[in-house]
Short mmCIF file of C-alpha atoms in Angstrom, two decimals:
data_model
loop_
_atom_site.label_atom_id
_atom_site.label_comp_id
_atom_site.label_asym_id
_atom_site.label_seq_id
_atom_site.Cartn_x
_atom_site.Cartn_y
_atom_site.Cartn_z
CA MET A 1069 -27.49 -8.98 -7.05
CA ILE A 1070 -27.36 -10.05 -3.99
CA TYR A 1071 -24.42 -10.35 -2.76
CA LEU A 1072 -22.84 -12.97 -0.09
CA ASP A 1073 -19.02 -13.59 -0.80
CA HIS A 1074 -17.56 -10.74 1.77
CA PHE A 1075 -14.82 -13.55 2.46
CA SER A 1076 -14.17 -12.93 -1.30
CA THR A 1077 -13.84 -9.25 -0.60
CA THR A 1078 -15.28 -6.01 0.39
CA PRO A 1079 -16.65 -3.26 -1.76
CA CYS A 1080 -14.13 -0.22 -1.23
CA ASP A 1081 -16.49 2.03 1.15
CA PRO A 1082 -17.49 6.06 -0.95
CA ALA A 1083 -15.15 7.73 2.68
CA VAL A 1084 -12.51 5.43 0.59
CA VAL A 1085 -12.50 5.97 -2.44
CA LYS A 1086 -13.36 9.53 -1.62
CA ALA A 1087 -10.53 9.50 0.96
CA MET A 1088 -7.87 8.67 -2.51
CA LEU A 1089 -8.84 9.72 -5.17
CA PRO A 1090 -6.89 13.35 -5.19
CA TRP A 1091 -4.13 11.38 -4.72
CA PHE A 1092 -3.94 10.00 -7.84
CA GLY A 1093 -4.30 12.97 -9.62
CA GLU A 1094 -4.11 16.45 -7.50
CA ASP A 1095 -1.48 14.75 -5.48
CA PHE A 1096 0.67 12.55 -7.41
CA GLY A 1097 3.70 12.99 -5.89
CA ASN A 1098 6.63 9.82 -4.61
CA PRO A 1099 6.69 9.49 -1.29
CA HIS A 1100 9.88 8.91 -1.10
CA SER A 1101 10.73 12.00 -2.68
CA LEU A 1102 11.83 15.09 -0.57
CA HIS A 1103 10.14 17.73 -2.70
CA GLY A 1104 7.13 19.69 -1.49
CA PRO A 1105 4.36 17.06 -3.31
CA GLY A 1106 6.66 14.31 -1.87
CA ARG A 1107 6.75 15.04 2.12
CA LYS A 1108 2.04 15.84 1.47
CA ALA A 1109 2.88 12.21 -0.14
CA ALA A 1110 5.00 11.04 2.77
CA GLN A 1111 2.57 12.72 5.64
CA ALA A 1112 -0.47 10.59 3.87
CA VAL A 1113 1.56 7.73 4.22
CA GLU A 1114 2.54 7.45 7.77
CA ARG A 1115 -1.34 9.06 8.84
CA ALA A 1116 -2.36 5.42 7.73
CA ARG A 1117 0.17 3.71 9.26
CA GLU A 1118 -0.88 4.93 12.72
CA SER A 1119 -4.41 4.31 11.69
CA VAL A 1120 -3.68 0.43 10.25
CA ALA A 1121 -1.43 0.35 13.52
CA ARG A 1122 -4.06 1.06 15.84
CA LEU A 1123 -6.73 -1.47 14.56
CA ILE A 1124 -4.56 -3.96 15.43
CA GLY A 1125 -2.54 -2.85 18.68
CA ALA A 1126 1.05 -2.00 17.24
CA GLU A 1127 3.51 0.62 16.91
CA ALA A 1128 2.78 2.97 13.54
CA ARG A 1129 6.79 1.64 13.04
CA GLU A 1130 6.51 -1.88 13.42
CA ILE A 1131 3.84 -1.57 10.29
CA VAL A 1132 5.66 -2.25 6.75
CA PHE A 1133 3.46 -2.09 3.33
CA THR A 1134 3.04 -4.48 1.35
CA SER A 1135 0.84 -5.69 -1.81
CA GLY A 1136 -1.06 -7.53 0.17
CA ALA A 1137 -1.78 -10.22 3.01
CA THR A 1138 0.08 -13.42 0.17
CA GLU A 1139 3.43 -10.95 0.11
CA ALA A 1140 2.74 -10.33 3.35
CA ASN A 1141 2.37 -14.03 4.13
CA ASN A 1142 5.18 -14.73 2.47
CA LEU A 1143 7.54 -12.42 3.50
CA ALA A 1144 7.31 -13.44 7.11
CA ILE A 1145 7.29 -17.11 6.26
CA LYS A 1146 10.08 -17.12 4.04
CA GLY A 1147 12.27 -13.60 5.00
CA ALA A 1148 11.79 -14.99 9.12
CA ALA A 1149 13.03 -18.66 8.28
CA ARG A 1150 15.70 -17.15 5.15
CA HIS A 1151 16.96 -14.85 8.19
CA LEU A 1152 17.89 -17.01 10.79
CA ALA A 1153 19.44 -19.57 8.69
CA ARG A 1154 21.73 -17.17 7.18
CA LEU A 1155 22.73 -15.94 10.70
CA GLY A 1156 23.28 -19.69 11.39
CA ASP A 1157 20.47 -20.67 13.76
CA PRO A 1158 20.33 -24.59 13.58
CA ARG A 1159 16.07 -25.09 13.70
CA ARG A 1160 14.42 -25.70 10.62
CA ARG A 1161 11.01 -26.67 11.33
CA ILE A 1162 8.59 -24.70 10.80
CA ILE A 1163 5.31 -25.50 11.61
CA THR A 1164 2.12 -24.70 9.85
CA VAL A 1165 -1.70 -25.72 9.62
CA ALA A 1166 -3.17 -27.52 6.81
CA THR A 1167 -6.32 -25.51 6.65
CA GLU A 1168 -4.53 -22.29 5.79
CA HIS A 1169 -4.40 -20.39 3.34
CA LYS A 1170 -2.69 -21.33 0.06
CA CYS A 1171 0.10 -18.70 0.57
CA VAL A 1172 0.73 -19.82 3.76
CA LEU A 1173 1.09 -23.56 2.98
CA GLU A 1174 2.61 -22.74 -0.69
CA SER A 1175 5.34 -20.79 1.30
CA VAL A 1176 6.06 -22.97 3.27
CA ARG A 1177 6.66 -26.10 0.99
CA ALA A 1178 9.20 -23.69 -0.56
CA LEU A 1179 11.00 -23.27 2.50
CA ALA A 1180 11.04 -27.33 2.35
CA SER A 1181 12.69 -27.20 -1.01
CA GLU A 1182 15.38 -25.50 0.71
CA GLY A 1183 16.16 -27.59 3.40
CA PHE A 1184 13.67 -27.22 6.12
CA GLU A 1185 11.38 -28.93 7.74
CA ALA A 1186 7.63 -28.43 7.20
CA VAL A 1187 5.48 -29.44 9.36
CA VAL A 1188 1.56 -29.37 8.22
CA LEU A 1189 -0.44 -30.02 11.12
CA GLY A 1190 -4.11 -31.21 11.34
CA VAL A 1191 -7.42 -30.66 12.61
CA ASP A 1192 -10.60 -31.42 13.93
CA ALA A 1193 -14.02 -31.71 12.53
CA ASP A 1194 -14.93 -27.65 13.40
CA GLY A 1195 -11.35 -27.36 11.97
CA ARG A 1196 -9.69 -25.88 15.46
CA VAL A 1197 -5.82 -26.88 16.04
CA ASP A 1198 -5.14 -28.83 18.86
CA PRO A 1199 -3.47 -27.69 21.47
CA GLU A 1200 -1.35 -30.39 22.97
CA ALA A 1201 -0.34 -31.35 18.85
CA LEU A 1202 1.27 -27.81 19.22
CA ARG A 1203 2.76 -28.23 21.54
CA LYS A 1204 3.80 -32.18 20.75
CA ALA A 1205 5.61 -30.74 17.04
CA LEU A 1206 7.04 -27.61 19.22
CA GLU A 1207 9.14 -30.57 21.17
CA VAL A 1208 11.48 -30.28 17.98
CA PRO A 1209 13.43 -26.94 18.20
CA THR A 1210 11.29 -24.92 15.54
CA LEU A 1211 11.58 -21.83 13.63
CA LEU A 1212 8.53 -20.60 13.07
CA VAL A 1213 5.16 -21.46 13.77
CA SER A 1214 2.20 -19.81 10.79
CA ILE A 1215 -1.33 -20.04 12.21
CA MET A 1216 -4.31 -18.14 10.84
CA ALA A 1217 -6.88 -16.49 13.15
CA ALA A 1218 -9.67 -16.88 11.10
CA ASN A 1219 -10.24 -19.03 8.27
CA ASN A 1220 -10.75 -18.11 5.17
CA GLU A 1221 -13.63 -20.43 4.61
CA THR A 1222 -15.39 -21.43 7.26
CA GLY A 1223 -15.15 -17.91 9.40
CA VAL A 1224 -13.85 -20.31 12.35
CA LEU A 1225 -11.27 -19.00 14.49
CA GLN A 1226 -8.83 -20.48 16.18
CA ASP A 1227 -7.37 -19.77 19.94
CA ILE A 1228 -5.04 -17.53 18.95
CA PRO A 1229 -3.91 -16.58 22.12
CA GLN A 1230 -3.42 -19.86 23.80
CA LEU A 1231 -1.74 -21.03 20.83
CA ALA A 1232 1.12 -18.03 21.00
CA GLY A 1233 1.67 -18.99 24.12
CA ILE A 1234 2.70 -22.17 24.10
CA VAL A 1235 4.57 -21.01 20.44
CA LYS A 1236 6.61 -18.23 22.73
CA ALA A 1237 7.69 -21.06 25.64
CA ALA A 1238 8.86 -23.62 23.27
CA GLY A 1239 10.64 -20.09 21.87
CA ALA A 1240 9.65 -20.19 18.18
CA LEU A 1241 8.67 -17.18 16.36
CA MET A 1242 4.72 -16.92 15.71
CA HIS A 1243 2.55 -15.06 12.80
CA VAL A 1244 0.02 -15.31 12.58
CA ASP A 1245 -2.82 -14.26 9.15
CA LEU A 1246 -4.72 -11.40 10.06
CA ALA A 1247 -6.65 -11.24 6.73
CA GLN A 1248 -9.96 -12.24 7.84
CA MET A 1249 -10.29 -10.81 11.62
CA ALA A 1250 -8.59 -7.26 10.82
CA GLY A 1251 -11.35 -5.34 11.05
CA LYS A 1252 -13.54 -7.49 12.51
CA ILE A 1253 -13.30 -8.18 15.44
CA PRO A 1254 -10.82 -6.97 18.12
CA VAL A 1255 -6.78 -7.93 17.33
CA SER A 1256 -4.45 -9.35 20.66
CA LEU A 1257 -0.68 -8.91 19.27
CA LYS A 1258 0.08 -11.24 23.09
CA ASP A 1259 3.14 -13.38 21.90
CA VAL A 1260 2.52 -12.95 18.52
CA ASP A 1261 6.15 -12.24 15.89
CA LEU A 1262 4.83 -11.19 13.09
CA ALA A 1263 0.66 -10.89 11.70
CA SER A 1264 -0.11 -10.29 7.68
CA VAL A 1265 -2.89 -7.92 7.25
CA SER A 1266 -5.32 -7.19 3.67
CA ALA A 1267 -7.29 -3.63 3.03
CA HIS A 1268 -9.99 -5.31 0.19
CA LYS A 1269 -10.97 -7.60 3.21
CA MET A 1270 -12.29 -4.59 5.23
CA TYR A 1271 -13.67 -2.17 2.78
CA GLY A 1272 -10.44 -0.90 1.57
CA PRO A 1273 -9.08 -0.89 -2.12
CA LYS A 1274 -6.98 -3.80 -3.46
CA GLY A 1275 -3.51 -4.21 -3.85
CA ILE A 1276 -2.34 -2.98 -0.23
CA GLY A 1277 -1.66 -5.04 2.76
CA ALA A 1278 0.60 -4.71 5.24
CA LEU A 1279 2.99 -7.20 7.77
CA TYR A 1280 2.82 -6.55 11.07
CA VAL A 1281 6.81 -6.93 12.28
CA ARG A 1282 7.74 -6.89 16.33
CA ARG A 1283 10.04 -4.24 16.81
CA ARG A 1284 10.96 -5.28 20.82
CA PRO A 1285 12.34 -8.15 20.85
CA ARG A 1286 13.11 -7.40 17.46
CA VAL A 1287 12.24 -9.26 14.40
CA ARG A 1288 14.40 -9.34 11.35
CA LEU A 1289 13.78 -11.05 8.02
CA GLU A 1290 15.35 -11.12 4.84
CA PRO A 1291 13.85 -9.04 2.10
CA LEU A 1292 11.75 -11.15 -0.88
CA PHE A 1293 13.39 -8.70 -3.15
CA SER A 1294 16.33 -5.74 -4.13
CA GLY A 1295 15.87 -2.47 -4.60
CA GLY A 1296 15.98 0.83 -2.91
CA GLY A 1297 15.70 -0.22 0.32
CA GLN A 1298 11.89 0.94 1.48
CA GLU A 1299 10.11 -0.05 4.56
CA ARG A 1300 12.56 -0.22 6.40
CA GLY A 1301 14.55 -2.65 3.54
CA PHE A 1302 12.29 -5.09 3.80
CA ARG A 1303 10.20 -4.40 0.94
CA SER A 1304 11.61 -2.20 -1.60
CA GLY A 1305 9.55 -0.11 -4.17
CA THR A 1306 7.21 3.10 -4.38
CA LEU A 1307 4.34 3.51 -2.12
CA PRO A 1308 1.36 3.69 -4.08
CA THR A 1309 -0.41 6.94 -2.03
CA PRO A 1310 -3.77 6.00 -2.61
CA LEU A 1311 -4.22 2.61 -2.23
CA VAL A 1312 -2.25 3.18 1.67
CA VAL A 1313 -4.66 6.18 2.07
CA GLY A 1314 -7.89 4.44 1.92
CA PHE A 1315 -6.10 1.20 3.84
CA GLY A 1316 -6.11 3.80 6.54
CA VAL A 1317 -9.08 5.15 5.63
CA ALA A 1318 -10.32 1.96 5.84
CA ALA A 1319 -9.11 0.52 8.60
CA GLU A 1320 -10.24 3.90 10.79
CA LEU A 1321 -13.18 3.20 9.66
CA ALA A 1322 -13.35 -0.36 11.06
CA ALA A 1323 -12.77 0.83 14.31
CA VAL A 1324 -15.54 2.90 14.95
CA SER A 1325 -18.02 0.13 13.39
CA MET A 1326 -16.28 -3.10 13.62
CA ALA A 1327 -19.00 -4.21 17.48
CA GLU A 1328 -22.13 -3.17 15.74
CA GLU A 1329 -21.35 -4.90 13.11
CA ALA A 1330 -20.31 -7.83 14.64
CA VAL A 1331 -23.52 -8.05 16.16
CA ARG A 1332 -25.31 -6.69 13.58
CA GLN A 1333 -24.35 -9.64 10.93
CA ALA A 1334 -24.49 -12.85 13.57
CA VAL A 1335 -27.85 -11.59 14.05
CA LEU A 1336 -28.45 -12.24 9.89
CA ARG A 1337 -25.98 -15.10 9.88
CA ASP A 1338 -28.41 -16.78 12.19
CA ASP A 1339 -31.22 -15.57 10.19
CA LEU A 1340 -29.91 -16.83 6.95
CA TRP A 1341 -29.54 -20.26 8.72
CA ALA A 1342 -32.76 -21.30 9.75
CA GLN A 1343 -34.25 -20.15 6.82
CA LEU A 1344 -31.79 -22.09 5.46
CA GLN A 1345 -32.38 -24.80 7.69
CA GLY A 1346 -36.18 -24.90 7.23
CA GLY A 1347 -36.15 -25.01 3.22
CA LEU A 1348 -34.13 -27.97 3.06
CA PRO A 1349 -34.18 -30.56 5.47
CA GLY A 1350 -30.38 -32.10 5.53
CA ILE A 1351 -28.15 -29.14 5.47
CA VAL A 1352 -25.60 -29.49 7.83
CA LEU A 1353 -23.78 -26.37 9.08
CA ASN A 1354 -19.83 -26.66 9.30
CA GLY A 1355 -17.88 -25.23 12.34
CA ARG A 1356 -20.73 -24.87 14.49
CA THR A 1357 -19.91 -25.59 17.90
CA VAL A 1358 -16.85 -23.14 17.69
CA PRO A 1359 -16.09 -19.41 17.92
CA ARG A 1360 -16.36 -18.33 14.20
CA LEU A 1361 -16.38 -14.27 12.88
CA ALA A 1362 -20.09 -12.87 12.57
CA GLY A 1363 -20.52 -13.15 8.98
CA ALA A 1364 -19.58 -16.72 8.36
CA LEU A 1365 -21.97 -19.21 7.44
CA ASN A 1366 -20.45 -22.56 5.32
CA VAL A 1367 -22.58 -25.16 5.17
CA CYS A 1368 -23.47 -28.74 3.49
CA LEU A 1369 -26.21 -29.65 1.47
CA PRO A 1370 -29.06 -32.39 1.27
CA GLU A 1371 -27.62 -35.50 -0.14
CA GLY A 1372 -28.06 -34.98 -4.26
CA LEU A 1373 -26.90 -31.45 -4.07
CA ARG A 1374 -23.87 -29.93 -5.68
CA ALA A 1375 -22.60 -26.40 -4.60
CA LEU A 1376 -21.84 -25.37 -7.94
CA ASP A 1377 -25.16 -26.93 -10.16
CA VAL A 1378 -26.97 -24.48 -6.69
CA LEU A 1379 -24.94 -21.52 -7.43
CA GLU A 1380 -25.46 -22.03 -11.82
CA ALA A 1381 -29.57 -22.00 -10.27
CA CYS A 1382 -29.07 -19.64 -8.36
CA PRO A 1383 -27.67 -16.34 -10.46
CA ASP A 1384 -28.68 -13.52 -8.37
CA VAL A 1385 -27.14 -14.56 -5.69
CA ALA A 1386 -22.79 -14.17 -5.25
CA ALA A 1387 -21.71 -16.41 -3.21
CA SER A 1388 -19.15 -19.59 -3.80
CA THR A 1389 -18.47 -22.85 -2.70
CA GLY A 1390 -14.33 -22.16 -1.03
CA SER A 1391 -11.48 -19.75 -1.97
CA ALA A 1392 -11.80 -17.60 -4.34
CA CYS A 1393 -7.78 -18.38 -4.75
CA THR A 1394 -8.49 -21.57 -5.37
CA ALA A 1395 -11.86 -20.89 -7.52
CA ALA A 1396 -10.20 -22.07 -10.57
CA GLU A 1397 -9.64 -25.33 -9.39
CA ILE A 1398 -12.45 -27.91 -10.35
CA ALA A 1399 -11.89 -29.92 -6.51
CA PRO A 1400 -12.99 -29.99 -3.18
CA SER A 1401 -12.34 -27.27 -0.84
CA TYR A 1402 -8.92 -28.84 1.01
CA VAL A 1403 -10.01 -26.89 3.88
CA LEU A 1404 -13.38 -29.48 4.80
CA THR A 1405 -11.55 -32.30 3.28
CA ALA A 1406 -8.67 -31.07 5.99
CA MET A 1407 -11.78 -31.38 8.64
CA GLY A 1408 -13.06 -34.79 7.88
CA LEU A 1409 -15.69 -34.04 4.71
CA SER A 1410 -15.36 -36.29 1.92
CA ALA A 1411 -14.47 -35.00 -1.40
CA GLN A 1412 -18.29 -35.77 -2.51
CA LYS A 1413 -19.56 -34.09 0.80
CA ALA A 1414 -16.88 -31.00 0.42
CA SER A 1415 -18.66 -30.34 -3.46
CA GLN A 1416 -21.76 -29.80 -1.15
CA CYS A 1417 -20.53 -27.02 0.30
CA LEU A 1418 -21.76 -23.50 -0.06
CA ARG A 1419 -19.35 -21.23 1.38
CA LEU A 1420 -21.93 -17.21 2.15
CA SER A 1421 -20.38 -14.57 3.79
CA VAL A 1422 -22.56 -11.79 4.89
CA GLY A 1423 -20.90 -7.88 5.44
CA ARG A 1424 -21.87 -4.05 6.15
CA SER A 1425 -24.17 -3.87 2.62
CA THR A 1426 -26.64 -6.85 3.79
CA SER A 1427 -29.32 -5.84 4.65
CA LYS A 1428 -32.82 -7.87 5.90
CA ALA A 1429 -34.09 -8.11 3.25
CA ASP A 1430 -31.39 -9.23 1.28
CA ILE A 1431 -30.40 -12.60 3.97
CA ASP A 1432 -34.77 -12.65 3.06
CA ARG A 1433 -34.22 -13.14 -0.76
CA ALA A 1434 -30.62 -14.92 -1.16
CA ALA A 1435 -32.48 -17.44 1.20
CA GLY A 1436 -35.94 -17.96 -0.82
CA LEU A 1437 -33.15 -18.40 -3.96
CA LEU A 1438 -31.24 -20.60 -2.64
CA ILE A 1439 -34.32 -22.67 -1.98
CA ALA A 1440 -36.16 -22.69 -4.81
CA ALA A 1441 -32.06 -22.96 -6.64
CA ALA A 1442 -31.47 -26.10 -4.47
CA ARG A 1443 -35.24 -28.00 -4.38
CA THR A 1444 -34.50 -27.60 -9.14
CA CYS A 1445 -31.63 -29.62 -8.39
CA GLN A 1446 -32.58 -31.95 -6.34
CA THR A 1447 -36.34 -32.53 -9.51
CA ASN A 1448 -34.05 -32.75 -12.18
#
């Protein structure tokens, strides 16, 4: 099996697994207990917190551990809006983008049912937000803006520094979903108030993520649920020490290999695209004219081919047609339709993503298999 679905999830790095193992059995103390085993676990948690903070250019005390980016996104959006509303803030507008992750869009829609005004901005044909459209939307006093840094289907990068500057000038809070970007390219938190990160997108374990909560000027949040007040009162519950430790090691490894991997993966991605172009006339690259993550390749197959049919005819290549969070739905990608593709065109699109373990041999074999599968589907 050739794995080309690294935007869905990444395998745990062996060093991450090795670092986690002792904390499942040998060092099993609760990090919130005051005895020796508890203090040892707490120290490991704080080391990991520092590693995650360094990766994104934050202070350790600004990192709140969660169960993943979905929880972090929910906490950032709902938590900030509800807290400010409880304090009597009259602003009700929440702005996001049509190509955001489902958990962001659904969080904003949930707030609409609580009396907030949900504004969902469109994107251009490459999936980018128009800064002027954002500026126009911010003419109405706004509480919070949530924009994804790197799209989870196309890899297209938003100009977060520019957009965050516009948001700051308008006096709103800025939340950024960094799940796909963190650990792959350098991150800037300038003018960003809240940012979500996920471990399993950077070769760490599933079930752990983090929310950056800016300390100065201080951002406050309403917790999503009640409990013992762990994580500075933002996120109650016993921290899973093994997962936190694994997250920390994954962040350290990403920081070391980021630059080299970006170059290597871009070369492999471009090689795969060149081979697919040569073997399948009429294939189109989505988001081709704007910056993308190095491993990202979202393609629209030639007319008459459905992506699902090609994947079924090519069982030795693990790829997808869109976000894994919506893979159970037999519907075209809402990200691609927001970019202007028809439902039919969107159903012809494949999401391929290169990762650390991908080799030149993998690219050559995957290209050959995908081209052969597509040709078989064309003749059937």
